[in-house]
Every structure is written in C-alpha cells, then in structure tokens.
CSV table of C-alpha atoms and ligand atoms in Angstrom, one decimal:
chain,number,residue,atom,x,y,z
Q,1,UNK,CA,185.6,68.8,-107.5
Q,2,UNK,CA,182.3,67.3,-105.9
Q,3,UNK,CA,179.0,69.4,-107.6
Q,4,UNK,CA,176.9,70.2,-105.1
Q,5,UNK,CA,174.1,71.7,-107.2
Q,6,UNK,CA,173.7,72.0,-110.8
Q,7,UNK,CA,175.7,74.7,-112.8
Q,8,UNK,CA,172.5,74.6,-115.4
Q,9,UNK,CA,173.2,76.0,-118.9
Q,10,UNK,CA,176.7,75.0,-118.9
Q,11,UNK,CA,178.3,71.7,-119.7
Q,12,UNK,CA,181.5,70.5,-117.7
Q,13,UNK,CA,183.9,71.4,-119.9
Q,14,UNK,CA,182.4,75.1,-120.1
Q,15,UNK,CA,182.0,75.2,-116.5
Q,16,UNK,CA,185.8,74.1,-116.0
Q,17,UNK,CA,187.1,76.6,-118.3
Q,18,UNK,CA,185.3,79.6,-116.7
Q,19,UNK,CA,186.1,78.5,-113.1
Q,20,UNK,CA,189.5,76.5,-113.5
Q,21,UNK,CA,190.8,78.6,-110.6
Q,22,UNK,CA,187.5,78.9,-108.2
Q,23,UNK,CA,187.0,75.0,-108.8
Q,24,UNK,CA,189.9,73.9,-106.9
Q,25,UNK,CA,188.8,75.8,-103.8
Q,26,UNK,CA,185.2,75.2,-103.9
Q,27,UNK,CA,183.8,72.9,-100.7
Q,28,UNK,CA,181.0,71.9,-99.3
Q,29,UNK,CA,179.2,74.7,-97.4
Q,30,UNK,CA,175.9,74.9,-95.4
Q,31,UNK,CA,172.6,74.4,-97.4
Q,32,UNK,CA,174.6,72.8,-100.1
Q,33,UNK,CA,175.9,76.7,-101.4
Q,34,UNK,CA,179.1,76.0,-102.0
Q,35,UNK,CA,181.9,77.8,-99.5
Q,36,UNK,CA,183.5,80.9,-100.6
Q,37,UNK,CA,187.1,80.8,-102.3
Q,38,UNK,CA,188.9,82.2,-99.5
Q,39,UNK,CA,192.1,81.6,-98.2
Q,40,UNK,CA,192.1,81.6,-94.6
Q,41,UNK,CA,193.1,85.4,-94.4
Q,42,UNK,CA,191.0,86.8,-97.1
Q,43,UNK,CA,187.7,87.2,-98.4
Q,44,UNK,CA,187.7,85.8,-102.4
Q,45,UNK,CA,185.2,86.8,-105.0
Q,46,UNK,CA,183.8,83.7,-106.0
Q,47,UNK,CA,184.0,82.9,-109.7
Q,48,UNK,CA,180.0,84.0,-111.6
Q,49,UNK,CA,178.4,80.5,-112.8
Q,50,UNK,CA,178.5,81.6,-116.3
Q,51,UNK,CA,179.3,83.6,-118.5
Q,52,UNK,CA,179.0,87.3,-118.0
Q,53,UNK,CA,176.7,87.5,-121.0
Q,54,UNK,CA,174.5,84.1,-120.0
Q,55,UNK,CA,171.8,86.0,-119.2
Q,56,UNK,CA,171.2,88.1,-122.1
Q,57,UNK,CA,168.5,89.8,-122.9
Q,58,UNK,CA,166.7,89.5,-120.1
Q,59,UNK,CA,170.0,90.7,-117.5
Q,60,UNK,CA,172.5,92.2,-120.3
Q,61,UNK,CA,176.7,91.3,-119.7
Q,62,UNK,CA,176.9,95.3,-119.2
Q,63,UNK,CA,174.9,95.2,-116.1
Q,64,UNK,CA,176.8,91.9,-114.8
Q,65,UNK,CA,180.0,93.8,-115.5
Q,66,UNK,CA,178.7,96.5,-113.2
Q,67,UNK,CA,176.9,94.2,-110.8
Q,68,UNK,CA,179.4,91.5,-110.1
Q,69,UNK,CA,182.6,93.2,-111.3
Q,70,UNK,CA,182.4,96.5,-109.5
Q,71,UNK,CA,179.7,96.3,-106.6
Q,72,UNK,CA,179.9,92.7,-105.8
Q,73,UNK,CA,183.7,93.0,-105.6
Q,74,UNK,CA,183.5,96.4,-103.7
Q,75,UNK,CA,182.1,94.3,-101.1
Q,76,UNK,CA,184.4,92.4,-100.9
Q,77,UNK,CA,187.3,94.5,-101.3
Q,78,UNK,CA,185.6,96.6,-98.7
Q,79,UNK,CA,185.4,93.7,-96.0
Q,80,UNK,CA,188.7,92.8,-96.8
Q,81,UNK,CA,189.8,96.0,-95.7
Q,82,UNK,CA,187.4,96.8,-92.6
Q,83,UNK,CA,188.2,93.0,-91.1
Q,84,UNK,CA,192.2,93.8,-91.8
Q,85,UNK,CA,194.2,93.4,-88.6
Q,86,UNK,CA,190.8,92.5,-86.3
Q,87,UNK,CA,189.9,89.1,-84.7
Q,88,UNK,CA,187.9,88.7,-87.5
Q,89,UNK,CA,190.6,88.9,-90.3
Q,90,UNK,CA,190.8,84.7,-91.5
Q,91,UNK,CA,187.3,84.1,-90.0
Q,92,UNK,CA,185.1,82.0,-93.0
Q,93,UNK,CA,182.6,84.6,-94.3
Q,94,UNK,CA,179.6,83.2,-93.0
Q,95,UNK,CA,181.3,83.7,-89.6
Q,96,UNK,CA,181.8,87.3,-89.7
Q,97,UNK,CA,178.4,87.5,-90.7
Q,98,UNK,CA,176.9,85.8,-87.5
Q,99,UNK,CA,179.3,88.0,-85.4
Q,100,UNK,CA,178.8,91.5,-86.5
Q,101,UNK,CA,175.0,91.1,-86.7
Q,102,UNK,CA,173.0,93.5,-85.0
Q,103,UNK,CA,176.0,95.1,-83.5
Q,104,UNK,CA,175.5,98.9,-84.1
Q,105,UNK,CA,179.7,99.1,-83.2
Q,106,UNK,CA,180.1,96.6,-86.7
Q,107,UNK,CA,177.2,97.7,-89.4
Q,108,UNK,CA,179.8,98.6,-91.7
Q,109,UNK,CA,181.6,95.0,-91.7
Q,110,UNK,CA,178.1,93.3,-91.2
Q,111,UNK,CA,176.8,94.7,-94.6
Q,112,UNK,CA,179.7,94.5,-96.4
Q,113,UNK,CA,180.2,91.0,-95.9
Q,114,UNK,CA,176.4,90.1,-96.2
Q,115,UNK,CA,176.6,91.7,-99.2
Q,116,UNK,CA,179.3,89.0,-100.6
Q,117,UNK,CA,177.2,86.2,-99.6
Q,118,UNK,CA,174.2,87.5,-100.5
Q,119,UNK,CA,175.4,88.4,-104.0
Q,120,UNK,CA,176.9,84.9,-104.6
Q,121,UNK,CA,173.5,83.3,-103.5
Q,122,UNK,CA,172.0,85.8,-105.9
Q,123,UNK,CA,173.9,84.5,-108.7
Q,124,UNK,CA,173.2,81.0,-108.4
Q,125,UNK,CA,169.7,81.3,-107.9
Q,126,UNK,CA,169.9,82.5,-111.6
Q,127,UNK,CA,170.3,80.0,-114.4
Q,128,UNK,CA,170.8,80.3,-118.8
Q,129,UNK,CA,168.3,77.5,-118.8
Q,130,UNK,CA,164.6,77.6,-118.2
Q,131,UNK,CA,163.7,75.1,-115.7
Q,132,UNK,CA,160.3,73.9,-113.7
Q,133,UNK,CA,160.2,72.8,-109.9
Q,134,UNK,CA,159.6,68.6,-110.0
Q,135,UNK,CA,159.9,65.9,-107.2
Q,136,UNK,CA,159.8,66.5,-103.7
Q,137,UNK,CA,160.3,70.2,-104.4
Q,138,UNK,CA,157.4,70.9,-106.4
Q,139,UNK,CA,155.1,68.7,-103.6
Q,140,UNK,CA,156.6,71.4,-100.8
Q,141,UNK,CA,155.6,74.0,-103.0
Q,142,UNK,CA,151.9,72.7,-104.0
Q,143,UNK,CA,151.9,71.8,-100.2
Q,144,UNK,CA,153.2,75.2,-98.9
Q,145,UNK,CA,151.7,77.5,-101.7
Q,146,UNK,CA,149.5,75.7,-103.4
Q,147,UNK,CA,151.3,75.8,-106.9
Q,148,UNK,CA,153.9,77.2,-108.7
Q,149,UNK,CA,152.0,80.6,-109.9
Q,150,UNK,CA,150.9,80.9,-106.1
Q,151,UNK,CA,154.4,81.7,-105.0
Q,152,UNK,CA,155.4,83.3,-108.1
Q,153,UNK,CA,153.3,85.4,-107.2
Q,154,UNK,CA,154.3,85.8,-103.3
Q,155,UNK,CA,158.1,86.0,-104.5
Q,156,UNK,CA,157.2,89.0,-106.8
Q,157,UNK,CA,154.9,90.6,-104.6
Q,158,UNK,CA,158.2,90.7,-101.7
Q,159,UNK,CA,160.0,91.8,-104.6
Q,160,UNK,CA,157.9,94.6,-105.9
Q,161,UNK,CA,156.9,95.6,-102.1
Q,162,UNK,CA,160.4,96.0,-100.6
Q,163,UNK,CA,160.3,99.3,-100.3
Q,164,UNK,CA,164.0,100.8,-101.5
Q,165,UNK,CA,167.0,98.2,-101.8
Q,166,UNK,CA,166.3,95.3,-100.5
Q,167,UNK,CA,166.2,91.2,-101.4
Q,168,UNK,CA,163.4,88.9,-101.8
Q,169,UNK,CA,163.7,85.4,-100.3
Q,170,UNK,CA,162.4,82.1,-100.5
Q,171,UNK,CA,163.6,80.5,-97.6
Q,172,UNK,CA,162.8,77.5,-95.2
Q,173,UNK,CA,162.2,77.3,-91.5
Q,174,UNK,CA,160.6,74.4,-89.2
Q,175,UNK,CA,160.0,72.5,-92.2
Q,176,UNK,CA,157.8,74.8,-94.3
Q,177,UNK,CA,158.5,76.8,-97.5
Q,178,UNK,CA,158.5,81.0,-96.7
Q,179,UNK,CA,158.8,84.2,-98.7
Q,180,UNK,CA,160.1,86.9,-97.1
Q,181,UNK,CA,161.9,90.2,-97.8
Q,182,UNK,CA,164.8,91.8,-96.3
Q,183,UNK,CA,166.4,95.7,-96.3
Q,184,UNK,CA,169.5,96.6,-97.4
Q,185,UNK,CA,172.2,94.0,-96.8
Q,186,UNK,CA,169.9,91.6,-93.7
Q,187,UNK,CA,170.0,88.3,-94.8
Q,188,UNK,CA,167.9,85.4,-93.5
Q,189,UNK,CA,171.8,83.7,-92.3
Q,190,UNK,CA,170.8,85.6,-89.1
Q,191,UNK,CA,167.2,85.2,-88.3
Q,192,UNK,CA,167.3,81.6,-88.4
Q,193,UNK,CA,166.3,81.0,-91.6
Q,194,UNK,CA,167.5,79.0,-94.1
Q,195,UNK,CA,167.5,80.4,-98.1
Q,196,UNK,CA,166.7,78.8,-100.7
Q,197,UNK,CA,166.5,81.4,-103.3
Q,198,UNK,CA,167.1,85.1,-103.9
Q,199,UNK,CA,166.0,88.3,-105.8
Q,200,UNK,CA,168.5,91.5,-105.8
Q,201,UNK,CA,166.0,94.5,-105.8
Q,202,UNK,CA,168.5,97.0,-105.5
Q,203,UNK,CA,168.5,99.4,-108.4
Q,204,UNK,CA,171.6,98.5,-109.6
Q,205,UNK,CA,170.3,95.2,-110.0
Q,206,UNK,CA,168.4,96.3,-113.0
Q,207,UNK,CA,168.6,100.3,-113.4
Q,208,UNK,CA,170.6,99.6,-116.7
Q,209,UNK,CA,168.1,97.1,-117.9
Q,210,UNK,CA,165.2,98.5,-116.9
Q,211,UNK,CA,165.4,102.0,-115.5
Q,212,UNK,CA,162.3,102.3,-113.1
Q,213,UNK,CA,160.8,99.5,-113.4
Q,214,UNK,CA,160.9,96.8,-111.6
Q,215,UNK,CA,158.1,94.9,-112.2
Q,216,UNK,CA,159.7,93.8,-115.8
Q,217,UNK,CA,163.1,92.5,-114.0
Q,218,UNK,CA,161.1,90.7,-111.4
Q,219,UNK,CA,159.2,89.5,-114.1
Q,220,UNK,CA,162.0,88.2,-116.5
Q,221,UNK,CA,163.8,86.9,-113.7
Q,222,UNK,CA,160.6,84.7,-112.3
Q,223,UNK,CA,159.5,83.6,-116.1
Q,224,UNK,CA,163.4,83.2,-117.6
Q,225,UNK,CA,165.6,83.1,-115.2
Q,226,UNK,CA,164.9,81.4,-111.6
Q,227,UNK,CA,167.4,78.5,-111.0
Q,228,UNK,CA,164.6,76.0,-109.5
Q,229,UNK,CA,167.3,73.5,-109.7
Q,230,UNK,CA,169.2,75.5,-106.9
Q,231,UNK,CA,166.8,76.1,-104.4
Q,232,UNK,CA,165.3,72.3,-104.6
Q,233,UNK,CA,169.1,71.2,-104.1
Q,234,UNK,CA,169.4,73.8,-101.0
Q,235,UNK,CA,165.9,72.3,-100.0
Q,236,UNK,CA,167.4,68.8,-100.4
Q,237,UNK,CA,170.5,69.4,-98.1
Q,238,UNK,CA,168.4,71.0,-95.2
Q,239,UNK,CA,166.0,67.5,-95.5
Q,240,UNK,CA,169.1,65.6,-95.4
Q,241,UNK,CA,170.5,67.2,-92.1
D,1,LIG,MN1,173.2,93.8,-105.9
C-alpha cells in the first residue's frame, strides 16, 4: 500500500493490524485523502485511523463508538440504500456528491453521502500525537494568518459560530489558506474549494464528552488533537497539481 499521509500515533505494524482489510483497497484520491473502500456498487465505511480509544480523554472510545460506528455508518448505510437501483448506484462517492448538489429533487442522497466523506476527512484530520505545523506549511500559515495562534483562533471562532450542526474548515482556494464554516452536511467538495482540515460541530460530535459546551471540544481538539501532519500533506498534493 502506498501512504499518502501519515497515519500519526501508530507505527506500521499497528496500523496494518487495525486496517488489514481497508489497506488493500485504499488508492490514491484527490488532495492526497485517500479513496473510499468501495467496491464499484457500494459505498464502504472506511476503516477509523486508530484505535477507537486513541483519542482518550480528550474524545472518549464511547463517543467514537457512537460517532463512527452508528452515525458515520448510518450514512453510509443510508446512501447505500437511497443510491440502490439509480444511475448513481457504483458511482465513486465523491461523484455522487458533485451530482446531487444543490438539487432540491436529491437533498436526501446529497447529505447522506457528504456526510461519509466529510466524516472520514474528519477523522483524519485528528491524530493520538501532538504535532506543530513546519516547512512550507507553517510559511502558508505565517503568510496567510500570520501565525499558528492567529488561525487557531479563526478555526475556533467558525467552530464556536456555526450556528447549530455544522463543520469548520480550513481549506485552500487560488493559492491562499481559508477558514470557513459550513451547515449541516455542505462541504467545501462543491464550492470549489479544496479542504485541508475539519472540525465536526454537530452535537453528537461531543454531547457525550462535553454536554453543552463546545468551546472545551473545540479547544481539546485545536490544543491535543489537530492532525497538522494531514492538512500540510493535503496542502502538499494541491501544490503538486
Ligand atoms: Mn458527526
């Protein structure tokens, strides 16, 4: 399997073992975020990038077993179903996506299956190991932001502002780094925009955690759990073309 980004906080061996099956169907995708396991007549949940309890105690294994296990797969189950016997049934997820956008006749397959990929990007952008922004990344970000804390604090401000469920995003476009926020299931795929990171602020991103209060998930997941690693390498692949 070629590694596209780094599965931080895991060696190889770990990583095979959890993802023995999800490793052999793992390409190369857009922005360097690896392709969904899918066959080409079904939507696959891709394997998490570690352990359900990685993340503990700042994102506890009960509210990954809720988040990915039941929601995340819902989605998926659900798009599986709604796509079943349509043009769109084998079409690569990303696909779908593009093609039920902003189609009032197809909201229900549109969120469902921007909800798969925005759930997997959400995962990755989350890593066991602390990490700090270096290279050409951090110079974007001094450039763009004008340091680290600067949009720290611009990514939790989208977070904390989204009013109801929603993501935060840091994303690039024309050469420049961005945050934005989005509602519900919209995903920057479809407004041209190319993501580099992600922040679920649905509630069932952290009710179990931290009931109301999102501030101290948005928090935890800025100071202890932000992949940098994965949005530099996304960052990397759009440079590259
Ligand atoms: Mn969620």
């Amino acid at each position: 399997m070629k590694e596209k980004f780094d599965f931080a906080g895991m060696n190889r061996r770990e990583f095979l073992v959890c993802s023995l099956i999800g490793s052999v169907v793992f390409s190369s995708g857009i922005a360097g975020f690896p392709a969904f396991a899918e066959t080409a007549s079904e939507i696959k949940l891709p394997p998490l990038p570690y352990p359900q309890d990685a993340l503990a105690p700042y994102i506890s294994s009960r509210t990954i077993s809720f988040h990915y296990g039941k929601h995340h797969q819902g989605y998926v189950d659900n798009v599986n179903r709604l796509i079943k016997g349509t043009e769109m049934e084998g079409y690569p997820l990303e696909k779908i996506i593009r093609s039920t956008a902003g189609n009032p006749d197809k909201t229900a397959i549109f969120n469902n299956a921007a909800q798969v990929w925005n759930h997997t990007f959400y995962w990755n952008s989350m890593s066991p190991e602390a990490q700090t922004p270096s290279g050409m990344f951090a110079k974007k970000i001094n450039e763009d932001f004008g340091g680290l804390d600067n949009l720290k604090r611009e990514l939790a401000n989208a977070a904390a502002t989204q009013f109801g469920s929603g993501w935060a995003w840091l994303v690039t476009h024309e050469n420049s780094l961005k945050v934005i926020k989005t509602s519900n299931a919209d995903t920057p795929l479809v407004h041209g925009l190319v993501p580099l990171l992600t922040i679920d602020v649905w509630e069932h991103a952290y009710y179990l955690d931290y009931q109301n209060q999102r501030m101290a998930y948005i928090d935890a997941f800025l100071e202890k759990l932000v992949n940098w690693n994965f949005a530099a390498q996304n960052l990397a692949n759009v440079l590259k073309g």
